XYZ file of C-alpha atoms in Angstrom:
420
model
C -67.362 14.371 -70.766
C -65.730 16.170 -67.808
C -63.594 13.113 -67.230
C -62.424 13.186 -70.835
C -61.576 16.892 -70.618
C -59.734 16.223 -67.366
C -57.686 13.452 -68.940
C -56.868 15.674 -71.914
C -55.874 18.533 -69.606
C -53.568 16.399 -67.477
C -52.147 14.757 -70.585
C -51.317 18.133 -72.106
C -49.892 19.320 -68.808
C -47.698 16.222 -68.568
C -46.478 16.729 -72.127
C -45.767 20.401 -71.468
C -43.821 19.653 -68.281
C -41.952 16.854 -70.029
C -41.069 19.137 -72.930
C -39.919 21.843 -70.521
C -37.667 19.399 -68.681
C -36.288 18.150 -71.974
C -35.150 21.690 -72.779
C -33.281 22.173 -69.489
C -29.529 22.311 -69.135
C -28.302 19.581 -66.802
C -25.950 20.146 -63.877
C -24.548 16.639 -64.230
C -23.866 16.978 -67.969
C -20.152 16.511 -68.752
C -18.863 18.808 -71.468
C -16.817 17.123 -74.211
C -13.530 18.931 -74.818
C -12.112 17.106 -77.824
C -8.781 18.365 -79.150
C -8.659 21.577 -77.123
C -10.546 23.792 -74.695
C -10.070 26.684 -77.130
C -12.136 24.813 -79.696
C -14.767 23.315 -77.430
C -15.460 26.547 -75.555
C -15.864 28.492 -78.797
C -17.401 25.947 -81.157
C -19.113 23.276 -79.097
C -21.373 21.880 -81.819
C -18.409 21.358 -84.144
C -16.589 19.626 -81.290
C -19.568 17.275 -80.962
C -19.557 16.670 -84.735
C -15.934 15.529 -84.485
C -16.149 13.524 -81.269
C -19.433 11.612 -81.515
C -18.595 8.642 -83.790
C -22.119 8.096 -85.163
C -22.497 11.781 -85.977
C -19.074 12.009 -87.584
C -19.816 8.988 -89.767
C -23.214 10.340 -90.835
C -21.796 13.726 -91.829
C -18.566 12.522 -93.413
C -20.379 9.968 -95.597
C -23.006 12.391 -96.914
C -22.369 13.149 -100.587
C -23.572 16.768 -100.426
C -21.359 17.577 -97.455
C -18.432 15.750 -99.054
C -18.721 18.056 -102.061
C -18.582 21.114 -99.804
C -15.443 19.733 -98.133
C -13.734 19.076 -101.461
C -14.751 22.470 -102.814
C -13.235 24.184 -99.784
C -9.961 22.291 -100.259
C -10.008 23.294 -103.930
C -10.658 26.939 -102.981
C -7.661 26.904 -100.641
C -5.477 25.390 -103.352
C -6.563 27.945 -105.948
C -6.065 30.827 -103.533
C -2.449 29.860 -102.921
C -1.867 30.228 -106.679
C -4.038 33.251 -107.429
C -3.840 35.521 -104.396
C -0.126 36.269 -104.795
C 0.281 36.722 -101.034
C -2.499 39.322 -100.808
C -3.500 38.510 -97.279
C -7.166 39.530 -97.566
C -7.570 37.251 -100.563
C -5.963 34.395 -98.676
C -7.986 34.927 -95.509
C -11.239 35.071 -97.463
C -10.510 31.639 -98.910
C -10.231 30.251 -95.384
C -13.650 31.471 -94.273
C -16.931 29.653 -94.719
C -18.918 31.312 -97.501
C -22.480 32.345 -96.734
C -23.639 30.091 -99.569
C -21.905 27.100 -97.979
C -23.276 27.959 -94.529
C -26.823 27.989 -95.877
C -26.279 24.824 -97.925
C -25.066 23.002 -94.801
C -28.079 24.315 -92.875
C -30.414 22.884 -95.513
C -28.559 19.589 -95.535
C -28.608 19.250 -91.764
C -32.360 19.847 -91.912
C -32.701 16.984 -94.422
C -30.429 14.626 -92.499
C -31.965 15.342 -89.107
C -34.258 12.767 -87.579
C -35.408 12.602 -83.963
C -34.174 9.013 -83.754
C -30.870 9.190 -85.643
C -27.404 10.370 -84.585
C -28.250 14.052 -85.037
C -31.454 13.712 -83.037
C -29.541 12.033 -80.218
C -26.882 14.763 -80.375
C -29.490 17.448 -79.716
C -31.250 15.566 -76.896
C -28.163 14.111 -75.220
C -25.672 16.945 -75.709
C -26.833 20.194 -77.282
C -29.737 20.809 -74.900
C -28.284 19.460 -71.625
C -25.009 21.331 -72.218
C -26.869 24.645 -72.222
C -24.255 26.065 -74.585
C -26.904 27.225 -77.089
C -29.640 27.819 -74.550
C -30.975 31.006 -76.128
C -32.413 28.800 -78.899
C -34.194 26.458 -76.492
C -37.684 27.534 -77.597
C -37.031 26.308 -81.138
C -37.662 22.764 -82.308
C -34.806 20.283 -81.916
C -33.974 20.453 -85.635
C -33.998 24.242 -85.607
C -31.727 24.284 -82.554
C -29.224 22.147 -84.428
C -29.263 24.442 -87.457
C -29.061 27.582 -85.312
C -26.048 26.174 -83.435
C -24.312 25.331 -86.720
C -24.849 28.836 -88.078
C -23.579 30.364 -84.825
C -20.385 28.312 -84.921
C -19.843 29.017 -88.615
C -20.228 32.776 -88.219
C -18.059 32.613 -85.096
C -15.261 31.024 -87.115
C -15.506 33.784 -89.708
C -15.456 36.442 -86.978
C -12.267 34.988 -85.477
C -10.534 34.873 -88.871
C -11.730 38.411 -89.573
C -10.217 39.803 -86.374
C -7.063 37.702 -85.986
C -6.069 37.295 -89.630
C -7.568 40.292 -91.421
C -7.163 42.784 -88.575
C -10.826 43.730 -88.245
C -11.805 45.457 -85.014
C -12.974 43.245 -82.134
C -15.542 44.492 -79.648
C -12.749 45.933 -77.481
C -9.831 46.980 -79.718
C -7.699 48.351 -76.871
C -7.265 44.912 -75.305
C -8.308 42.317 -77.890
C -6.871 43.439 -81.230
C -4.668 41.441 -83.603
C -1.020 41.105 -82.550
C 0.411 42.150 -85.925
C 0.520 45.294 -88.027
C -1.365 44.263 -91.130
C 0.123 47.249 -92.981
C 3.622 45.838 -92.526
C 5.022 44.552 -95.824
C 6.027 41.268 -94.182
C 2.522 40.522 -92.941
C 1.299 39.198 -96.286
C 4.176 36.722 -96.265
C 3.203 35.567 -92.787
C -0.410 35.012 -93.889
C 0.903 33.167 -96.942
C 2.812 30.787 -94.666
C -0.225 30.551 -92.397
C -2.407 29.668 -95.398
C 0.046 26.962 -96.453
C -0.050 25.463 -92.957
C -3.847 25.386 -93.037
C -3.692 23.540 -96.369
C -1.232 20.995 -95.001
C -3.265 20.350 -91.848
C -6.494 20.082 -93.842
C -5.373 17.496 -96.400
C -7.123 14.677 -94.549
C -10.216 16.705 -93.611
C -13.392 14.622 -93.746
C -15.862 17.155 -92.339
C -17.019 20.233 -94.243
C -16.052 22.777 -91.598
C -12.596 21.487 -90.660
C -10.394 23.643 -92.954
C -12.085 26.831 -91.743
C -12.063 25.653 -88.121
C -8.327 24.960 -88.426
C -7.856 28.487 -89.786
C -9.692 30.073 -86.851
C -7.824 28.053 -84.225
C -4.419 28.699 -85.812
C -5.171 32.416 -86.028
C -5.744 32.463 -82.260
C -2.574 30.455 -81.705
C -0.216 32.678 -83.720
C -1.732 35.750 -82.054
C -1.033 34.193 -78.631
C -4.736 34.457 -77.840
C -5.527 31.037 -76.383
C -6.052 32.219 -72.796
C -9.597 30.819 -72.811
C -7.971 27.427 -72.180
C -5.766 28.603 -69.305
C -6.026 26.557 -66.088
C -8.535 24.146 -67.632
C -9.930 21.847 -66.381
C -10.221 24.261 -63.471
C -12.146 21.909 -61.178
C -9.042 19.738 -60.970
C -6.413 22.511 -61.085
C -6.770 26.044 -59.652
C -10.214 25.359 -58.167
C -9.618 21.832 -56.923
C -9.625 22.693 -53.213
C -12.770 24.818 -53.396
C -14.516 22.383 -55.744
C -13.994 19.505 -53.313
C -15.147 21.620 -50.379
C -18.389 22.623 -52.139
C -19.722 19.096 -51.599
C -19.429 19.503 -47.810
C -20.922 22.988 -47.357
C -24.073 23.381 -45.285
C -25.724 26.039 -47.454
C -28.481 26.733 -44.926
C -25.866 28.144 -42.588
C -25.144 31.048 -44.931
C -27.251 33.943 -46.141
C -25.481 33.987 -49.538
C -23.937 31.360 -51.804
C -20.828 33.370 -52.650
C -19.150 36.761 -52.853
C -18.030 37.862 -56.330
C -15.024 40.176 -56.633
C -14.670 41.578 -60.182
C -11.108 42.207 -61.332
C -9.434 45.571 -61.865
C -6.490 45.530 -64.244
C -3.429 47.724 -63.665
C -2.296 50.354 -66.163
C 1.407 49.496 -65.959
C 2.787 46.381 -67.719
C 4.987 45.326 -64.786
C 2.282 45.630 -62.122
C 0.705 42.278 -61.221
C -2.235 43.491 -59.128
C -3.666 47.001 -59.217
C -4.318 49.104 -56.138
C -8.023 48.960 -56.970
C -7.826 45.162 -57.104
C -6.249 45.065 -53.656
C -8.954 47.298 -52.188
C -11.740 45.189 -53.699
C -10.175 42.067 -52.229
C -9.943 43.648 -48.786
C -13.610 44.618 -48.721
C -14.663 41.153 -49.933
C -12.476 39.508 -47.287
C -14.267 41.491 -44.575
C -17.610 40.190 -45.837
C -16.248 36.635 -45.953
C -14.991 36.759 -42.344
C -18.345 38.186 -41.299
C -19.767 34.852 -42.445
C -22.013 36.159 -45.222
C -20.994 33.387 -47.638
C -18.767 30.289 -47.639
C -17.049 31.133 -50.920
C -15.353 34.031 -52.676
C -15.065 34.156 -56.476
C -12.274 36.322 -57.868
C -12.929 37.072 -61.530
C -10.782 38.543 -64.291
C -8.475 37.420 -67.084
C -5.259 38.615 -68.723
C -6.782 41.920 -69.741
C -5.075 45.226 -68.869
C -2.773 46.458 -70.178
C -2.744 44.973 -73.697
C -1.383 41.383 -73.659
C -0.374 41.552 -69.996
C 1.232 38.367 -68.648
C -0.644 38.778 -65.361
C -4.036 37.238 -64.695
C -6.339 39.336 -62.519
C -8.086 36.409 -60.811
C -4.859 34.516 -60.102
C -3.226 37.610 -58.607
C -6.309 38.410 -56.498
C -6.382 34.839 -55.198
C -2.731 35.110 -54.153
C -3.451 38.366 -52.359
C -6.529 37.034 -50.576
C -4.881 33.812 -49.442
C -1.347 35.005 -48.689
C -2.016 38.542 -47.428
C -5.587 38.473 -46.133
C -5.547 34.840 -44.915
C -8.782 33.784 -46.596
C -8.643 29.939 -46.701
C -7.491 28.619 -50.060
C -10.448 26.238 -50.216
C -12.833 29.184 -49.924
C -11.565 30.990 -53.045
C -12.772 30.104 -56.552
C -10.790 31.461 -59.478
C -12.596 32.647 -62.618
C -9.597 33.559 -64.804
C -11.158 34.288 -68.209
C -13.515 37.280 -67.949
C -12.463 40.372 -69.880
C -15.260 42.750 -68.880
C -17.716 43.319 -66.050
C -20.358 41.659 -68.219
C -18.415 38.419 -68.234
C -17.405 38.708 -64.579
C -21.117 38.229 -63.938
C -21.747 35.679 -66.695
C -18.761 33.449 -65.996
C -19.506 33.389 -62.282
C -23.072 32.304 -63.027
C -21.627 29.506 -65.172
C -19.361 28.311 -62.369
C -22.256 28.355 -59.914
C -24.183 26.056 -62.245
C -21.307 23.769 -63.298
C -19.931 23.364 -59.759
C -23.278 22.448 -58.224
C -23.597 25.554 -56.048
C -27.286 26.250 -55.266
C -28.522 28.114 -58.319
C -31.526 29.698 -56.626
C -29.572 31.125 -53.692
C -28.688 34.824 -53.683
C -25.071 35.917 -54.206
C -23.423 39.290 -53.710
C -20.961 41.434 -55.635
C -18.330 43.092 -53.490
C -16.372 45.792 -55.272
C -15.613 49.497 -55.456
C -18.419 51.982 -54.871
C -18.400 53.145 -58.499
C -18.452 49.644 -60.013
C -21.101 48.484 -57.564
C -23.271 51.392 -58.668
C -22.618 50.481 -62.314
C -23.640 46.851 -61.763
C -26.714 47.547 -59.687
C -28.164 50.904 -60.699
C -26.680 51.968 -64.025
C -26.241 50.333 -67.425
C -24.550 46.954 -66.984
C -27.709 45.007 -67.787
C -28.178 47.011 -71.005
C -24.555 46.400 -71.939
C -25.030 42.673 -71.314
C -28.074 42.656 -73.567
C -26.104 44.401 -76.309
C -22.870 42.399 -76.071
C -24.048 38.981 -74.846
C -27.590 39.043 -76.251
C -28.911 38.295 -72.759
C -28.537 39.349 -69.128
C -26.844 36.558 -67.102
C -28.108 37.654 -63.700
C -31.103 39.098 -61.894
C -30.650 42.022 -59.533
C -31.450 41.748 -55.843
C -31.328 44.505 -53.245
C -28.487 46.836 -52.421
C -26.736 46.007 -49.141
C -24.166 48.791 -48.858
C -22.161 51.185 -50.999
C -19.924 48.304 -52.069
C -22.254 45.273 -51.976
C -25.416 44.290 -53.835
C -27.327 41.066 -54.312
C -27.659 39.155 -57.560
C -29.125 35.844 -58.680
C -27.520 33.815 -61.505
C -29.601 33.057 -64.594
C -29.331 29.947 -66.764
C -28.909 32.031 -69.932
C -25.305 32.537 -68.802
C -24.413 29.148 -70.337
C -24.877 30.524 -73.870
C -21.674 30.692 -75.949
C -20.861 34.147 -77.334
C -19.474 33.661 -80.884
C -18.156 37.242 -81.054
C -15.721 36.959 -78.119
C -13.283 34.140 -78.995
C -10.989 35.057 -76.086
C -13.823 34.441 -73.628
C -16.853 32.977 -75.384
């Protein structure tokens, strides 16, 4: 009897370990980018739907989903006749209705099978990509449905902000580029709506007209910076990425030094005084040999629609002025807040094969270091990202503190289309 119990125990343990491994994101997983990085970084499941032939065929041939596609095309056509250039009416027709979202969820649940194209999508792409990792405790079918609903609501959020003029999370830097109260704006949305109709005529997947609307709204607002410098491992980060493979990690106390960006207040200023000071402190730590790499993090953020990228300008300063080797500096050029300085750096650590269990340090101003380590950044992350992408270590000085990256950082944020 003891032998039987032992066999059962080890069998359950094996199954549990196997299931746990099956839920893990994979370092060697290659993200599929499809038509654009803007799309794939915001709506990864929909990118998979379009780019995996077996999945695309299954979904495009389904009668129920075909009806939803045709109904959406009909809704767009009717809106162009009935809305009379009332932009809110037109934009509403481009969104995915809640009824359609739920109908698709039900249909995906019916179509899903562990052994068919959708089952393979979850096991071979959705889970190893880590892009919907906060749902990893759900069943495979539920993860698929949850990812669909996230992408669908993300599309509607993007249309709401960048077509209707709704407030984003940070209105001062991320708002719509147009005055929706201007009498000419309705005409612009009318032309935009017509373009969506034209580009959607050959749509075969139920979400494509609305996806087209979201992507075009980002384009006409000049808000596609999430794709800048991609693929970074072969562009701005090529030198550092190639060097990572040769680093003897045991020779360093820390994996990297993160320098969060500090945007200037003046439109013509490329790098703020605060940014320069942060770079100088981080360079001192680098030359002391604390870590083999420096990550400079920050996007085109301050002031509103600045042409200057914080990370790119900090890299120039560190390499050209402070003489930090170019192959020691990793650029993270998309973060818009301190929350995403931390999250995006954790993502790069994972994607670039940097030891994920090795401590890192933030090197920044005294006030920001205090904010990251002792004050409310973790609470802000929980509120805005729905998770905390790092674990705190110990404080090292007034300007440096340890942190450890967490795998939850891979989760896409559907409410930040400029840096999801």
